[in-house]
Amino acid sequence: MNAHPAMMNWPVDPIDTRGLALWTAQEIAAATGGSASGAFEVSGCEIDSREVRDGDLFFALNGETSDGHRFLPGAFERGAAAAIVDRPIEQPHVLVSDTSSALEDMGKAARNRVDAGIIGVTGSAGKTGVKEALYAALDRGSRGRAHRSVKSYNNHVGVPLSLARMPARTSFGVFEMGMNHAGELAALTRLVRPHVAVVTTIAPAHIGHFSGEEAIADAKGEIFEGLEPGGVAIIPADNPHYMRLRAKAERHAERIVAFGSGPKANARLLDAVPAIGGGTLVTADLGGRKLCYTIAQPGAHWVANSLAVMAAVEAIGGDLGAAGLALAEMEGLAGRGARHTVPARGGDGSGQALLIDESYNANPASMRVTIEQLGATPARRHVAVLGAMRELGADEDRYHRELATPLVAAGIDRVILVGPEMAALAQALGKSASGALAEAIEVDHVQSAAEAAECLAAEGPQGGDAILVKGSNSVGLGALVRALTAREN
């Protein structure tokens, strides 16, 4: 069979001349200044021996209380092709003086070798969702040549690891960056060197480590310090700290795009109406270009997130049409909005209930948003299993107590509060004689995720229920979600 002439004349992209292997031994040695034991190629990078797959390069990192070299046998048993080590071993390896420094060096080398549009994402809430939406949009538009940090690999180890995993053929890279102390983002953004830097929102997350929200805004604004020449800063126009973020961005960005619904927004919401089948139909103005697209994810916070996504896609030179399709198809993320249909008994007789999994993280702002969304979800009964919010500092009791107002406003029927920090909210909701703010809400206060599971199981999810599970990851409510979804319909 003869090939079609159009296929024979397919345009050649210079990126196609680059190797297919993620790294060769020679490239790793050059990046780290180490010595390779021989020739080999790797297809991935991993720091956790339990997650190693065939062909991976395993970094034997040394922590304060552990030595990664102890896990080398397990890594090779699981298929590691080679390892980064600080002492000779029999298996294929690159010998370096410090394995942690080698990881950072490989991240830098990966960033230097790509000719890709790079986006950095941070914020007090929503950064993982925005990162995933950007990846879906850019991967679709580039036909599979986008790369992003997986899970929440957003710290001093996760960011260089995510960079080291970036293939040389990448066209777009999206990297999440997190922090809970001043100065952390400044170091991370200089590794990533983004062309576009996005701040999703400023809220009192990790406020126990800061003097106030202004200090959080300053720390988040460090992401602009690493912007490449001609870089674009994307910031939330409707946030109380907009001017503070803008002042920081003006020192480092060539262009600033504000997203939101107010008059300061360049990427501005014009209209948002419920979409058929769920989600939202959005009409937006991107500086003179009007767009209409659908978001699969429900909630006003996702409308705002989508404006940041569209602004970033346009700024990086991506395909806005592909971005709209990606947003319309994007499902909820595990621990961050994933929705499950789980078996139930009684209730409306349907035999099923809706479970909303927000178990990965929580702060006062994200709690309010998800409680509001729970209340807006059609259901026979609205149930909230809320874990404690951590790292809130001296005002911890106030932040928890203030959740009573959105719970009442949303018309929540049943609340299970988890953790000692939730005592203030339990009291505000009428658990003691000193308060009866919400007598209609049935409230239980328990100390652990296991007790919360027992409490919920005592009555069982009822047919027609909508159940929200949300709390800081350290509370462990993910185990409750896994138990409920084990027999998912």
Short mmCIF file of C-alpha atoms in Angstrom, two decimals, residues 231-441:
data_model
loop_
_atom_site.label_atom_id
_atom_site.label_comp_id
_atom_site.label_asym_id
_atom_site.label_seq_id
_atom_site.Cartn_x
_atom_site.Cartn_y
_atom_site.Cartn_z
CA GLY A 231 6.63 36.66 31.84
CA VAL A 232 2.93 36.97 32.68
CA ALA A 233 1.44 37.09 36.19
CA ILE A 234 -2.16 35.92 36.64
CA ILE A 235 -3.82 37.05 39.87
CA PRO A 236 -7.32 37.02 41.46
CA ALA A 237 -8.97 40.41 40.91
CA ASP A 238 -11.73 39.86 43.48
CA ASN A 239 -9.43 38.88 46.34
CA PRO A 240 -8.95 41.39 49.19
CA HIS A 241 -5.18 41.15 48.65
CA TYR A 242 -5.31 41.91 44.93
CA MET A 243 -3.39 45.18 45.19
CA ARG A 244 -0.69 43.57 47.32
CA LEU A 245 -0.25 40.77 44.77
CA ARG A 246 -0.29 43.23 41.90
CA ALA A 247 2.43 45.37 43.48
CA LYS A 248 4.63 42.27 43.80
CA ALA A 249 3.87 41.14 40.25
CA GLU A 250 4.69 44.54 38.79
CA ARG A 251 8.30 44.12 39.94
CA HIS A 252 8.81 40.91 37.96
CA ALA A 253 6.18 40.48 35.22
CA GLU A 254 5.95 42.18 31.87
CA ARG A 255 2.18 41.72 31.84
CA ILE A 256 -0.43 41.18 34.54
CA VAL A 257 -3.78 39.52 33.92
CA ALA A 258 -6.39 39.74 36.67
CA PHE A 259 -9.26 37.25 36.63
CA GLY A 260 -12.63 37.56 38.31
CA SER A 261 -16.04 39.17 38.03
CA GLY A 262 -15.27 42.70 39.20
CA PRO A 263 -14.18 45.80 37.28
CA LYS A 264 -10.47 45.16 37.91
CA ALA A 265 -10.57 41.87 35.99
CA ASN A 266 -9.05 41.49 32.52
CA ALA A 267 -10.27 37.91 32.24
CA ARG A 268 -13.78 38.78 33.37
CA LEU A 269 -16.85 36.70 34.07
CA LEU A 270 -19.85 37.91 32.08
CA ASP A 271 -22.36 35.21 32.94
CA ALA A 272 -22.58 31.84 34.68
CA VAL A 273 -25.66 29.62 34.56
CA PRO A 274 -26.23 25.99 35.56
CA ALA A 275 -25.43 23.60 32.72
CA ILE A 276 -27.61 20.71 31.69
CA GLY A 277 -26.39 17.62 33.51
CA GLY A 278 -24.49 19.62 36.13
CA GLY A 279 -21.62 22.05 36.12
CA THR A 280 -21.77 25.59 34.80
CA LEU A 281 -22.07 27.32 31.45
CA VAL A 282 -19.67 30.27 31.53
CA THR A 283 -19.42 33.34 29.33
CA ALA A 284 -16.19 35.28 29.79
CA ASP A 285 -14.35 38.21 28.26
CA LEU A 286 -10.61 37.69 27.83
CA GLY A 287 -9.66 41.25 27.05
CA GLY A 288 -11.92 41.74 24.05
CA ARG A 289 -12.28 38.07 23.10
CA LYS A 290 -15.53 36.56 24.34
CA LEU A 291 -15.68 32.86 25.16
CA CYS A 292 -18.49 30.51 26.06
CA TYR A 293 -17.62 27.16 27.59
CA THR A 294 -18.90 24.55 30.03
CA ILE A 295 -17.25 23.47 33.29
CA ALA A 296 -18.05 19.94 34.43
CA GLN A 297 -17.14 20.73 38.03
CA PRO A 298 -19.89 22.43 40.09
CA GLY A 299 -19.44 25.48 42.26
CA ALA A 300 -18.61 29.18 42.06
CA HIS A 301 -14.98 28.42 42.96
CA TRP A 302 -14.61 26.42 39.75
CA VAL A 303 -16.02 29.30 37.75
CA ALA A 304 -13.22 31.47 39.15
CA ASN A 305 -10.68 28.68 38.59
CA SER A 306 -11.75 28.38 34.97
CA LEU A 307 -11.05 32.07 34.36
CA ALA A 308 -7.51 31.58 35.68
CA VAL A 309 -7.10 28.52 33.44
CA MET A 310 -8.30 30.32 30.32
CA ALA A 311 -6.11 33.35 31.05
CA ALA A 312 -3.07 31.11 31.50
CA VAL A 313 -3.76 29.08 28.37
CA GLU A 314 -4.04 32.25 26.32
CA ALA A 315 -0.89 33.72 27.90
CA ILE A 316 1.19 30.60 27.14
CA GLY A 317 -0.06 30.39 23.55
CA GLY A 318 -2.29 27.35 24.02
CA ASP A 319 -5.50 26.36 22.26
CA LEU A 320 -8.52 27.96 23.95
CA GLY A 321 -10.92 25.66 22.12
CA ALA A 322 -9.14 22.61 23.45
CA ALA A 323 -9.15 24.20 26.91
CA GLY A 324 -12.93 24.61 26.78
CA LEU A 325 -13.39 20.96 25.81
CA ALA A 326 -11.04 19.84 28.58
CA LEU A 327 -12.97 21.80 31.22
CA ALA A 328 -16.23 20.31 29.99
CA GLU A 329 -14.88 16.77 30.42
CA MET A 330 -12.77 17.15 33.56
CA GLU A 331 -13.90 14.98 36.45
CA GLY A 332 -13.33 15.65 40.14
CA LEU A 333 -9.95 14.72 41.60
CA ALA A 334 -9.53 12.16 44.35
CA GLY A 335 -9.64 14.04 47.65
CA ARG A 336 -10.50 17.27 45.84
CA GLY A 337 -14.06 17.07 44.64
CA ALA A 338 -14.40 13.58 43.18
CA ARG A 339 -18.02 12.43 43.26
CA HIS A 340 -19.02 8.82 43.86
CA THR A 341 -22.29 6.94 43.91
CA VAL A 342 -22.22 4.62 46.93
CA PRO A 343 -24.66 1.99 48.21
CA ALA A 344 -27.26 3.24 50.71
CA ARG A 345 -30.23 1.93 52.57
CA GLY A 346 -33.60 3.41 53.51
CA GLY A 347 -34.09 7.06 52.78
CA ASP A 348 -35.79 7.61 49.45
CA GLY A 349 -35.49 3.94 48.50
CA SER A 350 -33.06 4.60 45.64
CA GLY A 351 -30.37 2.41 47.20
CA GLN A 352 -27.66 4.95 46.55
CA ALA A 353 -26.17 8.15 47.92
CA LEU A 354 -23.79 10.78 46.57
CA LEU A 355 -20.35 11.02 48.20
CA ILE A 356 -18.29 14.16 47.62
CA ASP A 357 -14.63 13.49 48.38
CA GLU A 358 -12.81 16.60 49.62
CA SER A 359 -10.74 14.67 52.12
CA TYR A 360 -7.28 15.83 51.08
CA ASN A 361 -7.15 19.34 52.48
CA ALA A 362 -9.11 22.05 54.24
CA ASN A 363 -8.81 25.69 55.22
CA PRO A 364 -11.49 28.23 56.21
CA ALA A 365 -12.00 29.47 52.64
CA SER A 366 -12.25 26.05 51.00
CA MET A 367 -14.51 24.79 53.79
CA ARG A 368 -16.99 27.59 53.20
CA VAL A 369 -17.03 27.03 49.45
CA THR A 370 -17.60 23.29 49.66
CA ILE A 371 -20.25 23.59 52.39
CA GLU A 372 -22.12 26.06 50.17
CA GLN A 373 -21.82 23.68 47.23
CA LEU A 374 -23.11 20.79 49.35
CA GLY A 375 -26.17 22.84 50.24
CA ALA A 376 -26.80 23.57 46.55
CA THR A 377 -26.60 19.88 45.62
CA PRO A 378 -30.06 18.30 45.14
CA ALA A 379 -30.50 15.70 47.87
CA ARG A 380 -33.01 14.28 50.32
CA ARG A 381 -30.59 14.99 53.16
CA HIS A 382 -27.30 16.93 53.29
CA VAL A 383 -24.61 15.36 55.49
CA ALA A 384 -21.19 16.90 56.23
CA VAL A 385 -18.32 14.92 57.75
CA LEU A 386 -15.86 17.68 58.59
CA GLY A 387 -12.34 17.08 59.85
CA ALA A 388 -10.29 19.63 61.73
CA MET A 389 -8.43 22.37 59.89
CA ARG A 390 -4.77 22.34 60.86
CA GLU A 391 -2.00 24.98 61.07
CA LEU A 392 -4.37 27.85 61.93
CA GLY A 393 -2.42 29.18 64.88
CA ALA A 394 -3.81 31.18 67.78
CA ASP A 395 -7.14 31.85 66.06
CA GLU A 396 -7.84 28.16 65.53
CA ASP A 397 -11.01 28.15 67.66
CA ARG A 398 -12.44 31.19 65.87
CA TYR A 399 -11.86 29.77 62.38
CA HIS A 400 -13.60 26.53 63.34
CA ARG A 401 -16.44 28.25 65.18
CA GLU A 402 -17.17 30.52 62.20
CA LEU A 403 -18.05 27.51 60.05
CA ALA A 404 -21.40 27.41 61.87
CA THR A 405 -22.69 30.28 59.74
CA PRO A 406 -22.19 28.62 56.31
CA LEU A 407 -23.50 25.30 57.67
CA VAL A 408 -26.74 26.96 58.76
CA ALA A 409 -27.01 29.03 55.58
CA ALA A 410 -26.56 25.92 53.42
CA GLY A 411 -29.31 24.05 55.25
CA ILE A 412 -27.10 21.12 56.25
CA ASP A 413 -29.10 18.43 58.04
CA ARG A 414 -26.41 16.31 59.69
CA VAL A 415 -22.84 17.09 60.74
CA ILE A 416 -20.13 14.76 62.05
CA LEU A 417 -17.19 16.78 63.37
CA VAL A 418 -13.81 15.07 63.66
CA GLY A 419 -10.88 16.07 65.87
CA PRO A 420 -10.39 18.02 69.09
CA GLU A 421 -10.06 21.29 67.15
CA MET A 422 -13.73 20.95 66.18
CA ALA A 423 -14.93 21.46 69.78
CA ALA A 424 -15.49 25.17 69.14
CA LEU A 425 -17.74 24.45 66.14
CA ALA A 426 -19.61 21.72 68.02
CA GLN A 427 -20.35 24.22 70.76
CA ALA A 428 -21.45 26.88 68.27
CA LEU A 429 -23.84 24.39 66.69
CA GLY A 430 -25.55 23.75 69.99
CA LYS A 431 -23.64 20.83 71.45
CA SER A 432 -23.52 22.61 74.80
CA ALA A 433 -26.01 24.66 76.76
CA SER A 434 -24.10 27.81 75.85
CA GLY A 435 -25.23 27.83 72.25
CA ALA A 436 -28.11 26.72 70.06
CA LEU A 437 -27.28 28.40 66.79
CA ALA A 438 -28.54 25.54 64.69
CA GLU A 439 -30.96 23.37 66.63
CA ALA A 440 -32.16 21.80 63.38
CA ILE A 441 -28.72 20.40 62.59
#
